[in-house]
Amino acid sequence: RLFLNATCFVFLFIFYASLLPYNITSTPVDMSISGFLSVLQFPSDGAEQGQWIGHVIFTALLTFLASIYCGLTRQKHIWFLAYGFIIAFGVLIEYFQMFVGSRGTSSSDIYANFAGMAFGYLAWVLFGKFSVKAVHRFLRDQTLPVRYVRKIYLAFVVAVILFPFDFFINGLQLQIAFATKGMPLFENTMDQGIGTISLLAAMILTFPLGVLYRLSSRKRRRRQKNIVLKFGMFFLFLEVLQFFEISGQSSLLSFLCKFVGFSAGFYLGKLINLRELLEFVIKARKFILFFLIIFIGITLKIKGFSLGFPPSLSNIMAVIESTSFLPFQYYIDVGSGEALLSFLLNFVIFIPIGGYMAIHYVASDREYNPTFSRLMRIGILLSILFEVAVLIWGLKRPDITNVLVSAFALPMGYYIVVMIVNGLMSRDKTKGVAIINNND
């Protein structure tokens, strides 16, 4: 049921994103099936370069989750139904887009859907069993081994760094890339002000990865150095891939920040004692709440919030009219550097909020275990309040992507703390109970 619900959620998300802006219009184009097939012979007018990659990504995710569900049901006919539905859904969406103003249809999008299905099935073959085991262990023990967490976070890091995955796909585009983007790794086109914060965000992103590998590494010093060198080459490879993105912003400095962040986390990870850190956080939770409120105020200031900005209904409505409710559209428009900054900013805000909620319930020894959906609703509500506040006192455009990211970031922060507590309790139940009951 969990994977079925996740599959349905991705399906509804694709449906929502595909039919925006929902302005159904009449058109002189032949809307019959034969007319639809004739339109598919040519790419849609005004189609953005690299737009097909969104079809690949989300169809792959839909296929991956559906494949896990089909594998767990152990019914052969469910595979034909699920994959047949995905194919029919992809074709019907392209047909419906012919009726939507400012949208269009293209045969390349349908090909991209088939490619996404292939990648989704391949991901199920490679990572399906791991995903099921991870979910099963978490539902059973409410915690995961560090080796599981580091694999999940590594996949998260790769996805964030390479977003939006709009790579050059033909020889002409490759020539344009080398003509306009300069030498790989040595280009730095980020705007002044945003560039420095984006580099800091890259370090923040890779620092926990180094800590996780340190906590799970019990190898000799020579092998530990090999891990650092291996990830240095890995980040170099990711930086080169960013160079081939349409909106990518690769630079030598960006690579060094990612590598420094991982190395710092790896070598400082040996100084981190989770039990002592958890005990300290519980004792200092009131002070942490005070600094958390100040921290949220600072981040809202960075997002554009200002009480000295007089609200105006006409100006607010003008901003709303120019707002796009297409998910991830802002990230694609601004490029990977600023997209990384905006993406991590929401995680940096809402993961501590979710973590503090868990600390509060652990410290008070309350038998309270909110569901994932309840935590998501709290994240959505808080994010909407923040977006509205920045809109009224700052005239900054609200972004649906911030709401989606926050909906997952807050539960992530909550379950990180829960996993640490349960992991410590599983090692030593006596000390684990002492941690939970230590309210002073």
XYZ file of C-alpha atoms in Angstrom:
440
model
C 0.000 0.000 0.000
C 2.897 2.365 0.731
C 4.409 1.989 -2.741
C 0.970 2.098 -4.355
C 0.277 5.427 -2.624
C 3.688 6.747 -3.690
C 2.983 5.687 -7.291
C -0.385 7.447 -7.243
C 1.236 10.588 -5.806
C 3.790 10.735 -8.647
C 0.996 10.091 -11.160
C -1.046 13.024 -9.825
C 2.070 15.220 -9.787
C 2.782 14.457 -13.466
C -0.855 15.087 -14.338
C -0.740 18.450 -12.552
C 2.559 19.538 -14.113
C 1.668 18.361 -17.626
C -1.630 20.231 -17.954
C -0.608 23.570 -16.462
C -1.748 26.339 -17.014
C -5.140 24.598 -17.505
C -6.361 27.333 -19.870
C -8.410 25.124 -22.170
C -8.711 26.847 -25.561
C -10.281 26.164 -28.914
C -7.911 25.718 -31.812
C -8.267 25.307 -35.581
C -5.936 22.315 -35.467
C -7.580 18.982 -36.258
C -8.194 17.413 -32.833
C -9.083 13.960 -34.142
C -6.846 10.953 -33.637
C -5.555 11.256 -37.190
C -4.851 14.956 -36.583
C -3.011 14.066 -33.389
C -0.870 11.515 -35.223
C -0.063 14.032 -37.947
C 1.025 16.610 -35.340
C 3.335 14.050 -33.769
C 5.333 13.918 -36.981
C 6.808 17.332 -36.126
C 8.216 18.798 -32.899
C 6.009 21.360 -31.171
C 6.655 25.036 -31.899
C 8.537 26.897 -29.207
C 9.579 23.763 -27.367
C 12.378 24.543 -24.970
C 15.681 22.826 -25.469
C 16.108 19.933 -23.058
C 12.414 19.956 -22.058
C 12.194 16.244 -22.879
C 14.375 15.406 -19.866
C 11.504 16.151 -17.494
C 9.512 13.388 -19.181
C 12.401 10.969 -18.722
C 12.902 11.786 -15.033
C 9.312 11.614 -13.842
C 8.318 8.672 -16.031
C 11.349 6.814 -14.682
C 10.292 7.616 -11.110
C 6.718 6.533 -11.824
C 7.918 3.281 -13.425
C 10.360 2.585 -10.587
C 7.709 2.884 -7.859
C 5.121 0.988 -9.901
C 7.648 -1.812 -10.517
C 8.321 -2.165 -6.791
C 4.584 -2.390 -6.153
C 4.153 -4.985 -8.910
C 7.085 -7.004 -7.573
C 5.625 -7.045 -4.056
C 2.167 -8.150 -5.231
C 3.698 -11.180 -6.999
C 0.959 -11.176 -9.627
C 2.161 -11.428 -13.207
C -0.869 -9.750 -14.787
C -0.360 -6.598 -12.689
C 2.832 -5.873 -14.639
C 0.952 -5.667 -17.951
C -1.735 -3.472 -16.401
C 0.765 -1.086 -14.773
C 3.055 -0.679 -17.779
C 0.109 -0.490 -20.183
C -1.390 2.255 -18.038
C 1.893 4.227 -18.005
C 2.150 4.041 -21.805
C -1.492 5.048 -22.302
C -1.172 7.841 -19.733
C 1.891 9.293 -21.494
C 0.160 9.303 -24.883
C -3.097 10.746 -23.523
C -1.260 13.560 -21.748
C 0.356 14.560 -25.042
C -3.088 14.518 -26.675
C -4.670 16.622 -23.908
C -1.860 19.175 -24.178
C -3.148 20.038 -27.653
C -6.150 21.649 -25.937
C -4.092 23.650 -23.420
C -2.993 27.155 -24.339
C 0.788 27.780 -24.414
C 1.380 24.030 -24.336
C 1.904 21.654 -27.225
C 2.620 18.089 -28.143
C 5.669 16.448 -29.673
C 6.793 12.989 -30.697
C 10.062 13.570 -28.805
C 8.093 13.742 -25.546
C 6.538 10.346 -26.241
C 9.966 8.905 -27.036
C 11.191 10.421 -23.776
C 8.376 8.649 -21.920
C 9.496 5.313 -23.333
C 13.098 6.109 -22.380
C 11.918 6.977 -18.864
C 10.154 3.618 -18.622
C 13.357 1.845 -19.613
C 15.410 3.765 -17.024
C 12.732 3.170 -14.378
C 12.766 -0.570 -14.994
C 16.572 -0.608 -14.907
C 16.507 1.314 -11.607
C 14.099 -1.284 -10.199
C 16.427 -4.102 -11.251
C 19.421 -2.393 -9.625
C 17.868 -0.725 -6.568
C 14.461 -2.319 -6.088
C 15.515 -4.862 -3.466
C 17.564 -2.263 -1.600
C 14.597 0.121 -1.477
C 12.245 -2.552 -0.170
C 14.760 -3.675 2.458
C 15.330 -0.083 3.588
C 11.604 0.607 3.942
C 11.023 -2.724 5.693
C 13.816 -2.148 8.204
C 12.652 1.368 8.926
C 9.033 0.312 9.448
C 10.182 -2.511 11.710
C 12.880 -0.752 13.755
C 12.179 2.956 13.061
C 15.861 3.301 12.194
C 18.333 2.408 9.441
C 21.992 1.332 9.546
C 24.464 4.037 8.570
C 25.408 2.170 5.398
C 21.803 2.439 4.209
C 21.597 6.137 5.057
C 24.815 7.016 3.257
C 23.642 5.315 0.047
C 20.345 7.197 0.151
C 22.063 10.505 0.866
C 24.623 9.880 -1.887
C 21.780 9.476 -4.389
C 20.275 12.701 -3.031
C 23.580 14.579 -3.509
C 23.944 13.383 -7.110
C 20.362 14.372 -7.933
C 20.781 17.863 -6.447
C 24.130 18.551 -8.133
C 23.000 17.455 -11.596
C 19.543 19.007 -11.510
C 17.884 19.806 -13.952
C 19.668 17.104 -16.038
C 19.217 19.069 -19.274
C 22.263 17.658 -21.059
C 23.343 18.392 -24.639
C 22.360 15.512 -26.864
C 23.714 16.127 -30.355
C 26.867 17.240 -32.083
C 25.652 20.745 -32.911
C 24.692 21.450 -29.311
C 28.081 20.093 -28.227
C 29.846 22.569 -30.524
C 27.703 25.411 -29.180
C 28.626 24.362 -25.649
C 32.332 24.617 -26.295
C 31.867 27.871 -28.183
C 29.848 29.618 -25.461
C 30.749 28.027 -22.138
C 34.511 28.141 -22.262
C 36.766 25.519 -20.708
C 35.141 22.993 -18.385
C 35.714 23.570 -14.662
C 37.219 27.005 -15.209
C 34.036 28.891 -16.029
C 32.430 30.952 -13.280
C 29.389 32.828 -14.587
C 27.495 32.990 -11.291
C 26.193 36.407 -10.347
C 28.019 38.404 -7.722
C 26.579 37.775 -4.271
C 24.699 34.637 -5.255
C 27.907 32.876 -6.313
C 29.513 32.940 -2.866
C 26.377 31.656 -1.143
C 25.991 28.926 -3.779
C 29.541 27.751 -3.146
C 28.792 27.645 0.580
C 25.630 25.665 -0.181
C 27.732 23.141 -2.127
C 29.957 22.641 0.936
C 26.916 22.256 3.199
C 25.511 19.645 0.808
C 28.594 17.404 0.813
C 29.636 17.838 4.472
C 27.023 15.350 5.854
C 28.080 12.855 3.186
C 31.629 12.912 4.555
C 30.330 12.477 8.116
C 28.210 9.479 7.104
C 31.131 7.777 5.375
C 33.310 8.445 8.418
C 30.750 6.971 10.827
C 30.448 3.834 8.706
C 34.150 3.515 7.894
C 36.282 1.340 10.120
C 39.069 0.839 7.622
C 42.747 1.572 7.936
C 44.125 5.066 7.476
C 45.418 4.289 3.997
C 41.992 3.080 2.865
C 40.380 6.139 4.406
C 42.625 8.334 2.275
C 41.548 6.306 -0.745
C 37.923 7.133 0.060
C 38.721 10.857 0.025
C 40.599 10.557 -3.276
C 37.830 8.457 -4.777
C 35.232 11.072 -3.941
C 37.525 13.780 -5.275
C 37.448 12.067 -8.664
C 33.706 11.513 -8.286
C 32.980 15.209 -7.672
C 35.267 16.091 -10.590
C 33.200 13.806 -12.811
C 29.950 15.445 -11.625
C 31.414 18.902 -12.311
C 32.298 17.895 -15.872
C 28.750 16.603 -16.368
C 27.430 19.968 -15.185
C 29.414 21.582 -17.972
C 27.279 19.703 -20.510
C 24.016 20.901 -18.962
C 22.185 23.670 -20.797
C 21.784 25.676 -17.582
C 24.803 24.190 -15.815
C 27.373 26.331 -14.003
C 30.575 24.360 -13.648
C 33.743 25.877 -12.233
C 36.966 24.805 -10.608
C 35.980 26.690 -7.460
C 32.654 24.844 -7.277
C 34.464 21.501 -7.513
C 36.907 22.490 -4.767
C 34.046 23.535 -2.446
C 32.301 20.188 -2.898
C 35.540 18.319 -2.251
C 36.431 20.455 0.784
C 32.944 19.957 2.216
C 33.208 16.169 1.936
C 36.785 16.077 3.268
C 35.905 18.285 6.245
C 32.940 16.080 7.088
C 35.012 12.927 6.728
C 37.867 14.026 8.978
C 35.703 15.861 11.517
C 33.288 12.935 11.659
C 35.596 11.063 14.028
C 35.015 13.818 16.605
C 31.234 13.368 16.505
C 29.695 11.223 19.231
C 26.001 10.807 18.490
C 25.091 9.900 22.074
C 26.815 12.920 23.600
C 25.453 15.186 20.855
C 21.892 13.960 21.442
C 22.175 14.426 25.212
C 23.488 17.963 24.717
C 20.685 18.867 22.293
C 18.030 17.581 24.713
C 19.462 19.573 27.606
C 19.816 22.743 25.513
C 16.529 22.393 23.617
C 15.072 25.665 24.990
C 18.101 27.641 23.834
C 18.024 25.798 20.498
C 14.384 26.829 20.028
C 15.359 30.466 20.618
C 18.181 30.314 18.061
C 15.947 28.366 15.655
C 13.433 31.231 15.644
C 16.235 33.728 14.991
C 17.617 31.455 12.259
C 14.209 31.258 10.544
C 13.973 35.052 10.673
C 17.385 35.370 9.015
C 16.497 32.907 6.255
C 13.225 34.736 5.593
C 15.276 37.940 5.323
C 17.452 36.233 2.716
C 14.309 35.182 0.829
C 13.247 38.856 0.676
C 11.079 39.383 3.779
C 11.087 42.943 5.145
C 8.587 44.575 7.527
C 9.683 47.967 6.235
C 8.273 47.068 2.832
C 4.725 48.546 2.683
C 2.264 45.930 1.344
C 0.136 46.950 -1.625
C -2.752 44.850 -2.947
C -2.229 45.958 -6.545
C 1.485 45.131 -6.428
C 0.778 41.788 -4.763
C -1.760 40.845 -7.452
C 0.713 41.842 -10.168
C 3.308 39.468 -8.661
C 0.768 36.647 -8.411
C -0.201 37.121 -12.072
C 3.441 36.655 -13.101
C 3.885 33.569 -10.892
C 4.367 30.182 -12.531
C 2.850 27.226 -10.725
C 4.789 24.734 -12.808
C 6.979 22.693 -10.402
C 10.758 23.124 -10.765
C 10.327 25.726 -13.529
C 12.200 28.312 -11.456
C 15.155 25.943 -11.004
C 15.391 25.400 -14.752
C 15.190 29.126 -15.517
C 17.910 30.289 -13.094
C 20.455 27.524 -13.700
C 21.989 24.878 -11.469
C 23.991 27.259 -9.258
C 21.095 29.356 -7.970
C 18.775 26.317 -8.095
C 21.096 24.531 -5.666
C 20.981 27.540 -3.363
C 17.178 27.765 -3.406
C 16.756 24.018 -3.005
C 19.115 23.717 -0.032
C 17.735 26.845 1.612
C 14.365 25.143 2.044
C 16.024 22.018 3.421
C 18.162 24.074 5.797
C 15.001 25.772 7.130
C 12.680 22.799 7.501
C 15.004 19.945 8.494
C 15.853 21.721 11.807
C 12.130 22.355 12.416
C 11.339 18.655 11.963
C 14.354 17.685 14.073
C 13.281 19.979 16.896
C 9.776 18.458 16.849
C 11.341 15.027 17.369
C 13.619 16.318 20.136
C 10.590 17.827 21.903
C 8.706 14.526 21.959
C 11.789 12.501 22.901
C 12.622 14.842 25.794
C 9.035 14.884 27.115
C 8.848 11.064 26.905
C 5.496 11.258 25.140
C 4.037 8.330 23.268
C 3.507 10.273 20.081
C 4.372 9.062 16.631
C 2.961 11.382 13.934
C 2.469 9.829 10.533
C 4.509 10.864 7.549
C 1.437 12.436 5.926
C 0.773 14.528 9.053
C 4.358 15.791 9.062
C 4.044 16.595 5.365
C 0.908 18.640 6.007
C 2.716 20.600 8.727
C 5.597 21.285 6.313
C 3.194 22.380 3.569
C 1.300 24.712 5.925
C 4.466 26.355 7.281
C 5.942 26.716 3.808
C 2.766 28.385 2.498
C 2.856 30.802 5.446
C 6.487 31.657 4.642
C 5.732 32.117 0.924
C 2.763 34.372 1.698
C 4.824 36.421 4.181
C 7.594 36.961 1.619
C 4.973 37.826 -1.006
C 3.239 40.463 1.141
C 6.342 41.950 2.778
C 8.832 41.752 -0.076
C 6.831 41.202 -3.281
C 8.768 38.017 -4.061
C 7.055 35.504 -6.299
C 5.797 32.416 -4.457
C 7.157 29.130 -5.754
C 5.246 25.848 -5.673
C 8.596 24.015 -5.664
C 9.444 25.470 -2.239
C 6.218 23.996 -0.874
C 6.983 20.570 -2.358
C 10.547 20.549 -1.035
C 9.444 21.662 2.434
C 6.789 18.937 2.527
C 9.579 16.338 2.440
C 12.269 18.274 4.323
C 10.337 18.584 7.598
C 9.568 14.826 7.895
C 13.187 14.119 6.937
C 14.454 16.188 9.871
C 11.994 14.467 12.216
C 12.966 10.945 11.186
C 16.692 11.673 11.257
C 16.424 12.332 14.999
C 14.107 9.333 15.492
C 16.568 7.088 13.677
C 19.464 8.297 15.847
C 17.508 7.721 19.068
C 16.329 4.260 18.047
C 19.780 3.360 16.775
C 21.347 4.255 20.132
C 18.637 2.351 21.991
C 19.237 -0.749 19.892
C 22.931 -0.647 20.844
C 22.332 -0.195 24.540
C 18.717 -0.214 25.729
C 19.620 0.906 29.243
C 21.508 3.974 28.059
C 18.848 4.628 25.435
C 16.125 4.866 28.054
C 18.352 7.128 30.133
C 18.669 9.492 27.181
C 14.921 9.639 26.629
C 14.130 10.238 30.296
C 16.862 12.849 30.795
C 14.749 16.024 30.834
C 17.119 18.244 32.877
